[in-house]
Short mmCIF file of C-alpha atoms in Angstrom, two decimals:
data_model
loop_
_atom_site.label_atom_id
_atom_site.label_comp_id
_atom_site.label_asym_id
_atom_site.label_seq_id
_atom_site.Cartn_x
_atom_site.Cartn_y
_atom_site.Cartn_z
CA MET Y 551 -26.31 -6.13 -60.02
CA GLY Y 552 -22.70 -5.99 -58.77
CA ALA Y 553 -21.06 -3.30 -56.63
CA GLY Y 554 -17.54 -3.50 -58.03
CA PRO Y 555 -15.95 -0.69 -60.06
CA ALA Y 556 -18.08 -1.46 -63.15
CA GLY Y 557 -21.38 -1.20 -61.30
CA ILE Y 558 -20.36 1.84 -59.29
CA TYR Y 559 -19.08 3.66 -62.41
CA ALA Y 560 -22.40 2.97 -64.14
CA ALA Y 561 -24.32 4.31 -61.14
CA ASP Y 562 -22.13 7.42 -61.05
CA ILE Y 563 -22.69 8.15 -64.75
CA LEU Y 564 -26.44 7.71 -64.31
CA THR Y 565 -26.54 10.23 -61.46
CA LYS Y 566 -24.73 12.76 -63.65
CA SER Y 567 -27.24 12.48 -66.47
CA ASP Y 568 -30.15 14.87 -66.94
CA THR Y 569 -32.55 12.08 -66.00
CA PRO Y 570 -33.69 11.86 -62.35
CA VAL Y 571 -32.74 8.41 -61.07
CA SER Y 572 -33.05 6.20 -58.02
CA ILE Y 573 -30.48 3.38 -58.00
CA ASP Y 574 -30.23 0.24 -55.91
CA LEU Y 575 -26.75 -1.26 -56.15
CA PHE Y 576 -26.95 -4.97 -55.28
CA GLU Y 577 -23.87 -6.98 -54.28
CA ARG Y 578 -23.55 -10.72 -53.62
CA LEU Y 579 -20.96 -10.15 -50.87
CA PRO Y 580 -21.58 -8.20 -47.67
CA ALA Y 581 -18.98 -5.57 -48.68
CA PRO Y 582 -18.73 -3.52 -51.90
CA TYR Y 583 -15.85 -2.85 -54.33
CA GLY Y 584 -15.52 -6.28 -55.93
CA LEU Y 585 -12.22 -6.54 -57.81
CA ILE Y 586 -10.59 -3.75 -55.78
CA ARG Y 587 -11.23 -5.53 -52.50
CA TYR Y 588 -10.88 -9.14 -53.64
CA GLY Y 589 -8.80 -9.07 -56.82
CA VAL Y 590 -5.99 -6.57 -56.28
CA ALA Y 591 -2.93 -7.89 -54.44
CA PRO Y 592 -2.52 -6.51 -50.90
CA ASP Y 593 0.91 -5.06 -51.74
CA HIS Y 594 -0.66 -2.76 -54.34
CA PRO Y 595 -2.02 0.03 -52.11
CA ARG Y 596 -1.78 2.55 -54.94
CA ILE Y 597 -4.41 0.67 -56.96
CA LYS Y 598 -6.56 0.13 -53.88
CA GLN Y 599 -6.77 3.92 -53.46
CA ILE Y 600 -9.45 3.81 -56.16
CA VAL Y 601 -11.77 2.82 -53.30
CA HIS Y 602 -11.82 6.43 -52.09
CA ALA Y 603 -13.32 7.63 -55.38
CA LEU Y 604 -15.82 4.76 -55.39
CA GLN Y 605 -16.80 5.54 -51.80
CA ARG Y 606 -17.76 9.09 -52.79
CA VAL Y 607 -20.13 7.65 -55.40
CA LEU Y 608 -21.79 5.38 -52.84
CA GLU Y 609 -22.43 8.40 -50.64
CA LYS Y 610 -24.66 10.00 -53.27
CA PRO Y 611 -28.30 10.25 -52.09
CA GLU Y 612 -29.60 8.67 -55.31
CA ILE Y 613 -27.74 5.41 -54.61
CA ARG Y 614 -28.63 2.69 -52.10
CA LEU Y 615 -26.26 -0.25 -51.46
CA LEU Y 616 -27.83 -3.65 -50.75
CA GLY Y 617 -25.16 -6.23 -50.00
CA ASN Y 618 -25.27 -9.97 -49.30
CA VAL Y 619 -27.99 -10.42 -51.94
CA HIS Y 620 -27.32 -13.23 -54.41
CA TYR Y 621 -28.89 -12.73 -57.83
CA GLY Y 622 -30.62 -15.89 -59.02
CA LEU Y 623 -31.06 -17.20 -55.45
CA ASP Y 624 -32.19 -14.36 -53.20
CA ILE Y 625 -33.68 -12.25 -55.95
CA THR Y 626 -34.70 -13.11 -59.52
CA LEU Y 627 -34.99 -11.29 -62.81
CA GLU Y 628 -38.78 -11.40 -62.40
CA ASP Y 629 -38.42 -9.65 -59.03
CA LEU Y 630 -36.17 -6.99 -60.53
CA ARG Y 631 -38.55 -6.31 -63.39
CA ARG Y 632 -41.36 -5.84 -60.90
CA HIS Y 633 -39.45 -3.21 -58.93
CA TYR Y 634 -37.17 -1.49 -61.47
CA ASP Y 635 -37.48 0.12 -64.88
CA ALA Y 636 -34.07 -1.24 -65.96
CA VAL Y 637 -31.34 -3.55 -64.68
CA ILE Y 638 -27.60 -3.28 -65.37
CA PHE Y 639 -25.62 -6.46 -64.71
CA SER Y 640 -22.02 -5.78 -63.66
CA THR Y 641 -21.13 -9.09 -62.02
CA GLY Y 642 -17.58 -9.30 -63.42
CA ALA Y 643 -15.57 -12.46 -64.03
CA ALA Y 644 -14.30 -14.41 -61.03
CA LYS Y 645 -13.69 -17.96 -62.26
CA ASP Y 646 -10.46 -19.39 -63.67
CA ARG Y 647 -10.40 -20.16 -67.37
CA ASP Y 648 -9.66 -23.84 -67.97
CA LEU Y 649 -6.40 -25.11 -69.45
CA ASP Y 650 -6.87 -28.36 -71.32
CA ILE Y 651 -3.62 -30.25 -70.78
CA PRO Y 652 -3.06 -33.69 -69.19
CA GLY Y 653 -2.67 -33.65 -65.42
CA ILE Y 654 -4.16 -30.20 -64.87
CA GLU Y 655 -6.68 -31.73 -62.45
CA LEU Y 656 -4.02 -33.27 -60.17
CA PRO Y 657 -3.82 -32.30 -56.49
CA GLY Y 658 -1.35 -29.45 -56.31
CA SER Y 659 -2.66 -27.84 -59.50
CA TYR Y 660 -4.60 -24.66 -58.77
CA GLY Y 661 -6.41 -21.82 -60.45
CA GLY Y 662 -4.75 -18.45 -60.08
CA ALA Y 663 -8.09 -16.74 -59.41
CA ASP Y 664 -8.74 -19.07 -56.47
CA PHE Y 665 -5.32 -18.24 -55.01
CA VAL Y 666 -5.97 -14.51 -55.47
CA SER Y 667 -9.29 -14.92 -53.63
CA TRP Y 668 -7.49 -16.68 -50.79
CA TYR Y 669 -4.74 -14.10 -50.26
CA ASP Y 670 -7.27 -11.28 -50.59
CA GLY Y 671 -9.49 -12.75 -47.88
CA HIS Y 672 -12.55 -13.60 -49.99
CA PRO Y 673 -15.22 -14.99 -47.63
CA ASP Y 674 -16.19 -17.83 -50.00
CA VAL Y 675 -12.81 -19.59 -50.08
CA PRO Y 676 -11.20 -21.79 -47.39
CA ARG Y 677 -9.10 -20.08 -44.74
CA ASP Y 678 -6.09 -22.35 -45.37
CA TRP Y 679 -4.02 -22.85 -48.50
CA PRO Y 680 -1.49 -25.68 -49.06
CA LEU Y 681 1.95 -24.10 -49.43
CA THR Y 682 4.23 -27.11 -49.02
CA ALA Y 683 5.89 -26.96 -52.46
CA ARG Y 684 9.50 -25.77 -52.73
CA SER Y 685 9.35 -25.11 -56.48
CA VAL Y 686 6.22 -23.75 -58.14
CA ALA Y 687 5.14 -23.14 -61.75
CA VAL Y 688 2.87 -20.25 -62.75
CA LEU Y 689 1.35 -20.51 -66.22
CA GLY Y 690 0.62 -17.21 -67.95
CA VAL Y 691 2.27 -13.87 -68.70
CA GLY Y 692 -0.33 -11.33 -67.62
CA ASN Y 693 -0.51 -9.15 -64.53
CA VAL Y 694 -2.45 -11.79 -62.58
CA ALA Y 695 0.34 -14.29 -63.21
CA LEU Y 696 2.84 -11.75 -61.88
CA ASP Y 697 0.69 -11.10 -58.80
CA VAL Y 698 0.46 -14.83 -58.07
CA ALA Y 699 4.21 -15.31 -58.59
CA ARG Y 700 5.15 -12.26 -56.50
CA ILE Y 701 2.95 -13.25 -53.55
CA LEU Y 702 4.29 -16.81 -53.66
CA ALA Y 703 7.91 -15.65 -53.81
CA LYS Y 704 7.86 -12.72 -51.36
CA PRO Y 705 8.45 -13.44 -47.64
CA ALA Y 706 5.32 -12.96 -45.57
CA ASP Y 707 6.94 -10.34 -43.32
CA GLU Y 708 7.26 -8.01 -46.32
CA LEU Y 709 3.45 -8.01 -46.53
CA LEU Y 710 2.80 -7.06 -42.90
CA SER Y 711 2.39 -3.38 -43.75
CA THR Y 712 -0.55 -4.25 -46.03
CA GLU Y 713 -4.16 -5.25 -45.31
CA ILE Y 714 -3.25 -8.95 -45.56
CA PRO Y 715 -5.58 -11.06 -43.37
CA ASP Y 716 -4.02 -12.85 -40.41
CA ASN Y 717 -4.75 -16.34 -41.77
CA VAL Y 718 -3.01 -15.45 -45.05
CA TYR Y 719 0.04 -14.10 -43.24
CA ARG Y 720 0.32 -17.30 -41.22
CA GLY Y 721 -0.02 -19.45 -44.33
CA LEU Y 722 2.61 -17.53 -46.31
CA ALA Y 723 4.96 -17.42 -43.31
CA ALA Y 724 4.94 -21.23 -43.25
CA SER Y 725 5.44 -21.55 -47.02
CA GLN Y 726 8.31 -23.74 -48.23
CA VAL Y 727 8.68 -21.95 -51.58
CA THR Y 728 12.20 -21.10 -52.74
CA ASP Y 729 11.69 -20.95 -56.54
CA VAL Y 730 8.79 -19.69 -58.64
CA HIS Y 731 8.86 -20.29 -62.41
CA VAL Y 732 6.59 -18.22 -64.69
CA PHE Y 733 6.02 -19.67 -68.18
CA GLY Y 734 4.84 -17.96 -71.38
CA ARG Y 735 4.39 -19.70 -74.72
CA ARG Y 736 5.49 -16.72 -76.83
CA GLY Y 737 8.31 -14.19 -76.65
CA PRO Y 738 9.01 -11.15 -74.47
CA ALA Y 739 7.29 -8.74 -76.88
CA GLN Y 740 4.06 -10.72 -76.57
CA ALA Y 741 3.94 -10.65 -72.75
CA LYS Y 742 0.86 -8.94 -71.32
CA PHE Y 743 2.55 -7.45 -68.26
CA THR Y 744 2.31 -3.74 -67.66
CA PRO Y 745 5.74 -2.10 -67.14
CA LEU Y 746 5.03 -1.03 -63.56
CA GLU Y 747 3.79 -4.46 -62.53
CA LEU Y 748 6.85 -6.11 -64.08
CA ARG Y 749 9.35 -3.80 -62.40
CA GLU Y 750 7.73 -4.39 -59.01
CA LEU Y 751 8.97 -7.98 -59.11
CA ASP Y 752 12.49 -6.69 -58.50
CA HIS Y 753 11.67 -4.59 -55.44
CA SER Y 754 11.94 -7.32 -52.81
CA PRO Y 755 15.38 -7.63 -51.16
CA SER Y 756 14.67 -11.35 -50.72
CA VAL Y 757 13.68 -12.29 -54.29
CA GLU Y 758 16.10 -12.63 -57.22
CA VAL Y 759 14.39 -12.14 -60.59
CA LEU Y 760 15.99 -14.24 -63.33
CA VAL Y 761 15.50 -13.92 -67.10
CA TYR Y 762 17.38 -16.22 -69.48
CA PRO Y 763 19.21 -14.81 -72.54
CA GLU Y 764 18.13 -17.73 -74.74
CA ASP Y 765 14.50 -16.70 -74.18
CA ILE Y 766 15.01 -13.17 -75.53
CA GLU Y 767 14.03 -13.57 -79.16
CA PHE Y 768 12.28 -11.23 -81.59
CA ASP Y 769 10.77 -11.68 -85.04
CA ASP Y 770 9.19 -9.17 -87.44
CA GLY Y 771 5.93 -9.34 -85.52
CA SER Y 772 7.76 -8.67 -82.27
CA MET Y 773 9.61 -5.67 -83.70
CA ALA Y 774 6.35 -4.24 -85.03
CA ALA Y 775 4.82 -4.54 -81.54
CA ILE Y 776 7.85 -2.88 -79.95
CA HIS Y 777 7.82 0.04 -82.38
CA SER Y 778 4.07 0.59 -82.10
CA SER Y 779 3.68 0.50 -78.30
CA ASN Y 780 5.60 2.34 -75.62
CA GLN Y 781 4.31 -0.16 -73.06
CA VAL Y 782 5.72 -3.13 -75.00
CA ARG Y 783 8.99 -1.24 -75.48
CA GLN Y 784 9.35 -0.68 -71.73
CA VAL Y 785 8.54 -4.30 -70.88
CA VAL Y 786 11.07 -5.60 -73.41
CA LYS Y 787 13.77 -3.19 -72.22
CA THR Y 788 13.31 -4.33 -68.60
CA LEU Y 789 13.47 -8.01 -69.55
CA GLN Y 790 16.57 -7.47 -71.69
CA ASP Y 791 18.32 -5.63 -68.85
CA TRP Y 792 17.54 -8.46 -66.43
CA ALA Y 793 18.73 -11.10 -68.91
CA ILE Y 794 22.24 -9.66 -69.15
CA ARG Y 795 22.87 -8.73 -65.53
CA ASP Y 796 24.83 -10.92 -63.14
CA PRO Y 797 22.55 -12.89 -60.79
CA GLY Y 798 22.69 -12.05 -57.11
CA ASN Y 799 22.37 -14.31 -54.09
CA ARG Y 800 18.95 -13.47 -52.68
CA PRO Y 801 17.40 -16.46 -50.86
CA ARG Y 802 14.37 -16.81 -53.16
CA ARG Y 803 14.25 -16.85 -56.94
CA LEU Y 804 11.56 -15.86 -59.43
CA HIS Y 805 12.30 -17.20 -62.93
CA LEU Y 806 10.66 -15.73 -66.06
CA HIS Y 807 10.64 -18.21 -68.96
CA PHE Y 808 9.52 -17.35 -72.49
CA LEU Y 809 8.94 -19.61 -75.50
CA HIS Y 810 7.92 -22.51 -73.26
CA GLN Y 811 4.44 -23.93 -73.79
CA PRO Y 812 3.05 -26.10 -70.97
CA VAL Y 813 1.91 -29.43 -72.43
CA ALA Y 814 1.39 -31.61 -69.34
CA VAL Y 815 1.35 -31.53 -65.56
CA LEU Y 816 3.27 -34.55 -64.35
CA GLY Y 817 2.46 -36.84 -61.44
CA ALA Y 818 0.23 -39.72 -60.33
CA ASP Y 819 -1.34 -38.74 -56.99
CA GLY Y 820 -0.13 -35.14 -57.04
CA VAL Y 821 2.00 -32.70 -58.98
CA THR Y 822 5.63 -33.77 -59.36
CA GLY Y 823 6.59 -31.77 -62.43
CA LEU Y 824 5.65 -29.74 -65.48
CA ARG Y 825 6.48 -30.60 -69.10
CA THR Y 826 6.91 -27.76 -71.58
CA GLU Y 827 7.62 -27.69 -75.30
CA ARG Y 828 10.24 -25.28 -76.59
CA MET Y 829 8.62 -22.83 -79.01
CA GLU Y 830 9.96 -20.61 -81.77
CA LEU Y 831 8.52 -17.38 -83.14
CA ASP Y 832 6.73 -17.74 -86.47
CA GLY Y 833 7.54 -14.29 -87.91
CA ASN Y 834 4.15 -12.76 -87.13
CA GLY Y 835 4.33 -12.58 -83.34
CA GLY Y 836 2.93 -16.08 -82.93
CA ALA Y 837 4.80 -19.23 -81.91
CA ARG Y 838 5.07 -22.82 -83.10
CA GLY Y 839 6.40 -25.93 -81.43
CA THR Y 840 9.90 -27.24 -82.07
CA GLY Y 841 9.33 -30.78 -80.80
CA ALA Y 842 11.87 -30.29 -78.00
CA PHE Y 843 10.48 -30.91 -74.50
CA HIS Y 844 11.73 -30.15 -71.01
CA ASP Y 845 10.53 -31.47 -67.64
CA TRP Y 846 10.65 -29.08 -64.72
CA ASP Y 847 10.89 -30.24 -61.12
CA VAL Y 848 7.93 -28.47 -59.49
CA GLN Y 849 5.50 -29.61 -56.82
CA ALA Y 850 2.67 -27.16 -57.55
CA VAL Y 851 1.21 -25.51 -60.65
CA TYR Y 852 -0.89 -22.33 -60.78
CA ARG Y 853 -2.68 -21.50 -64.02
CA ALA Y 854 -3.24 -17.78 -64.61
CA VAL Y 855 -4.50 -17.94 -68.18
CA GLY Y 856 -7.51 -15.69 -67.77
CA TYR Y 857 -10.72 -15.13 -65.86
CA LEU Y 858 -14.16 -16.27 -66.95
CA GLY Y 859 -17.59 -14.86 -66.17
CA SER Y 860 -20.39 -17.00 -64.73
CA HIS Y 861 -23.79 -17.71 -66.26
CA LEU Y 862 -26.49 -15.45 -64.81
CA ALA Y 863 -29.93 -16.92 -64.26
CA ASP Y 864 -32.53 -16.09 -66.95
CA LEU Y 865 -29.98 -14.35 -69.18
CA PRO Y 866 -28.36 -15.62 -72.39
CA PHE Y 867 -24.70 -16.54 -72.05
CA ASP Y 868 -21.70 -17.20 -74.27
CA HIS Y 869 -19.86 -19.99 -72.45
CA SER Y 870 -16.73 -19.75 -74.59
CA SER Y 871 -16.09 -16.08 -73.81
CA GLY Y 872 -17.78 -16.05 -70.39
CA THR Y 873 -19.84 -13.01 -71.34
CA VAL Y 874 -23.47 -12.00 -71.90
CA PRO Y 875 -24.26 -11.29 -75.58
CA HIS Y 876 -25.00 -7.62 -76.09
CA ASP Y 877 -25.17 -4.71 -78.51
CA ALA Y 878 -23.56 -1.60 -76.99
CA GLY Y 879 -24.51 -2.94 -73.55
CA ARG Y 880 -28.06 -3.99 -74.47
CA VAL Y 881 -28.52 -7.68 -73.60
CA LEU Y 882 -29.44 -9.78 -76.64
CA ASP Y 883 -31.45 -13.01 -76.52
CA GLN Y 884 -30.63 -16.17 -78.49
CA ASP Y 885 -32.30 -14.72 -81.58
CA GLY Y 886 -30.21 -11.53 -81.40
CA GLN Y 887 -33.16 -9.46 -80.18
CA GLN Y 888 -32.84 -6.98 -77.34
CA LEU Y 889 -33.97 -8.25 -73.93
CA PRO Y 890 -36.05 -5.25 -72.79
CA GLY Y 891 -34.72 -3.36 -69.80
CA CYS Y 892 -31.58 -5.52 -69.38
CA TYR Y 893 -28.03 -4.20 -69.80
CA VAL Y 894 -24.44 -5.28 -69.04
CA THR Y 895 -21.21 -3.49 -68.26
CA GLY Y 896 -17.68 -4.44 -67.17
CA TRP Y 897 -16.09 -7.87 -67.56
CA ILE Y 898 -19.39 -9.71 -67.87
CA LYS Y 899 -19.90 -7.54 -70.97
CA ARG Y 900 -16.46 -7.44 -72.64
CA GLY Y 901 -14.47 -10.18 -70.93
CA PRO Y 902 -11.55 -9.82 -68.50
CA VAL Y 903 -9.33 -7.51 -70.51
CA GLY Y 904 -7.93 -4.07 -69.81
CA LEU Y 905 -7.29 -2.23 -66.57
CA ILE Y 906 -9.84 -1.18 -63.95
CA GLY Y 907 -10.15 2.29 -65.46
CA HIS Y 908 -11.28 0.83 -68.78
CA THR Y 909 -14.60 -0.09 -67.17
CA LYS Y 910 -15.51 3.61 -67.23
CA GLY Y 911 -15.73 3.50 -71.02
CA ASP Y 912 -17.86 0.36 -70.81
CA ALA Y 913 -20.20 2.02 -68.34
CA LEU Y 914 -20.47 5.17 -70.45
CA GLU Y 915 -21.54 3.17 -73.50
CA THR Y 916 -24.03 1.05 -71.56
CA VAL Y 917 -25.61 3.99 -69.74
CA GLY Y 918 -25.85 5.83 -73.07
CA SER Y 919 -27.81 2.90 -74.49
CA LEU Y 920 -30.08 2.79 -71.45
CA LEU Y 921 -30.83 6.52 -71.59
CA ALA Y 922 -31.53 6.32 -75.33
CA ASP Y 923 -34.03 3.52 -74.62
CA LEU Y 924 -35.95 5.45 -71.94
CA PRO Y 925 -38.94 6.29 -74.17
CA THR Y 926 -39.50 2.58 -74.85
CA LEU Y 927 -38.72 1.12 -71.42
CA ARG Y 928 -41.53 -0.56 -69.52
CA THR Y 929 -42.27 1.16 -66.19
CA ALA Y 930 -41.86 -1.01 -63.10
CA PRO Y 931 -45.23 -2.07 -61.60
CA GLU Y 932 -43.96 -1.68 -57.99
CA PRO Y 933 -41.28 1.04 -57.97
CA ASP Y 934 -41.58 1.94 -54.27
CA PRO Y 935 -38.04 1.62 -52.77
CA ALA Y 936 -39.53 0.19 -49.56
CA ALA Y 937 -41.07 -2.71 -51.49
CA VAL Y 938 -37.65 -4.21 -52.27
CA LEU Y 939 -36.65 -4.15 -48.61
CA ASP Y 940 -39.95 -5.78 -47.68
CA LEU Y 941 -39.24 -8.51 -50.25
CA LEU Y 942 -35.77 -9.20 -48.82
CA GLU Y 943 -37.09 -9.26 -45.26
CA ARG Y 944 -39.92 -11.65 -46.18
CA ARG Y 945 -37.28 -13.98 -47.63
CA ASP Y 946 -35.13 -13.60 -44.50
CA ILE Y 947 -32.18 -12.17 -46.43
CA ARG Y 948 -29.66 -10.52 -44.07
CA TYR Y 949 -28.83 -7.69 -46.45
CA THR Y 950 -26.22 -5.05 -45.67
CA THR Y 951 -26.25 -1.32 -46.41
CA HIS Y 952 -23.79 1.50 -47.00
CA GLU Y 953 -24.02 2.42 -43.33
CA GLY Y 954 -23.20 -1.19 -42.50
CA TRP Y 955 -20.18 -1.12 -44.79
CA ASN Y 956 -18.96 2.00 -43.00
CA ARG Y 957 -19.14 0.11 -39.68
CA LEU Y 958 -17.15 -2.77 -41.16
CA ASP Y 959 -14.62 -0.33 -42.65
CA VAL Y 960 -14.05 1.32 -39.27
CA HIS Y 961 -13.73 -2.08 -37.58
CA GLU Y 962 -11.04 -3.27 -40.03
CA LEU Y 963 -9.09 -0.04 -39.66
CA ARG Y 964 -9.19 -0.36 -35.88
CA LEU Y 965 -7.94 -3.95 -36.08
CA GLY Y 966 -4.99 -2.75 -38.12
CA ASP Y 967 -4.28 0.20 -35.86
CA ALA Y 968 -4.25 -2.05 -32.79
CA ARG Y 969 -1.46 -4.11 -34.38
CA GLY Y 970 0.48 -1.27 -35.98
CA ARG Y 971 -0.90 -1.92 -39.46
CA GLU Y 972 -3.08 0.05 -41.84
CA ARG Y 973 -5.96 -2.43 -41.92
CA ILE Y 974 -6.70 -6.08 -41.24
CA LYS Y 975 -9.42 -7.47 -43.44
CA VAL Y 976 -12.30 -9.43 -41.93
CA VAL Y 977 -12.64 -12.65 -43.94
CA SER Y 978 -15.61 -14.45 -42.37
CA ARG Y 979 -18.97 -13.76 -44.02
CA GLU Y 980 -20.77 -14.22 -40.69
CA GLU Y 981 -18.49 -11.77 -38.91
CA MET Y 982 -18.81 -9.28 -41.77
CA LEU Y 983 -22.58 -9.52 -41.56
CA ALA Y 984 -22.63 -9.20 -37.78
CA ILE Y 985 -20.44 -6.09 -37.80
CA SER Y 986 -22.14 -4.41 -40.75
CA ARG Y 987 -25.60 -5.06 -39.30
CA ASP Y 988 -24.50 -4.04 -35.80
CA GLU Y 989 -25.40 -7.45 -34.44
CA VAL Y 990 -23.88 -9.02 -31.33
CA ILE Y 991 -20.58 -10.75 -32.13
CA HIS Y 992 -20.20 -13.78 -29.89
CA ALA Y 993 -16.86 -14.97 -28.62
CA ARG Y 994 -14.77 -16.38 -31.44
#
């Protein structure tokens, strides 16, 4: 259940085992690839190239893609147990983690994941996004926070060479943003950026990246992190170099602030500011408050403090971590006992940490557990592949297939080619379904 990288990696590993398999790869959206299609910023084509490897997996004869099928609504765990010997859930983590500070619910305060879904053309989000703020705060120091900040700060015309949907281009072109402030509660050595992602901030000729010398502080815990990790060392070196250089005069500015903990979003009917507390390092890589506060003049706040998985029907769930309890990928019930035939992999298993490639290790462990359990697995009562399609058709589910995805893929590439671009993403679920199912598309 889930045709993003985690689910496709699991399917690939299963096909390479010594056990003959037949795999149905269900996806809630009409198109596959999950995080690659709807979570990676459009100006990261290098990362999106992973799609080519995933596409080769979907072309394997043992695998059948069934898109636009919503687990828990269109198909249930009882249905799956009737038709399959085992089920692997790879539904990821798409929701924003909450941030419990006063004012976070004000109009003008947004979740970073929702904004990512908008600029990536996710069919379940509105087509428009309010971009009237001149000064914006982004809370968090991970790669998602950098993506959000970069897309907000970069002029829309610099994104025209990407697969950015037309509605997103129009929205960003009308944006009033001149300053984007990114806030982290700890020091530079504790930032979760990857070096490449950080350096990309400085590639736009229109965006000045600013780091403040007073924020460059290190304690014993920071030095230990720097000495033990080449990645941390590169991030710190880049930030130090930026802190001591003379600022330029580019028209937009992206400010990186460390040792500032957000404590309140200010405003009555909408965001008018952000209050932060100045922090100091505690010697162990952590931070403590100093009691000194600063109010920042911003008109919008984006929290990028982590993703959270969603509860899956008929499965146990840990609401604090947003994951399904498991033992090496085997789903565990409330009593800690294995739920027969049910497995998890990817972010719904381990939480939203690590890079996309790390899901391969997850999938390998989970598939290993499944294969080890084969002698004890209950055989599906109705394993005929045609029976599942009959079920979906009886329920009037307009499911899509791999062939349908190929039609949609060709259509998007042609849209881009007609306008001198690589691809233009279709963002309407109805249009995606019509194209992928080769249905008549009426005048828009």
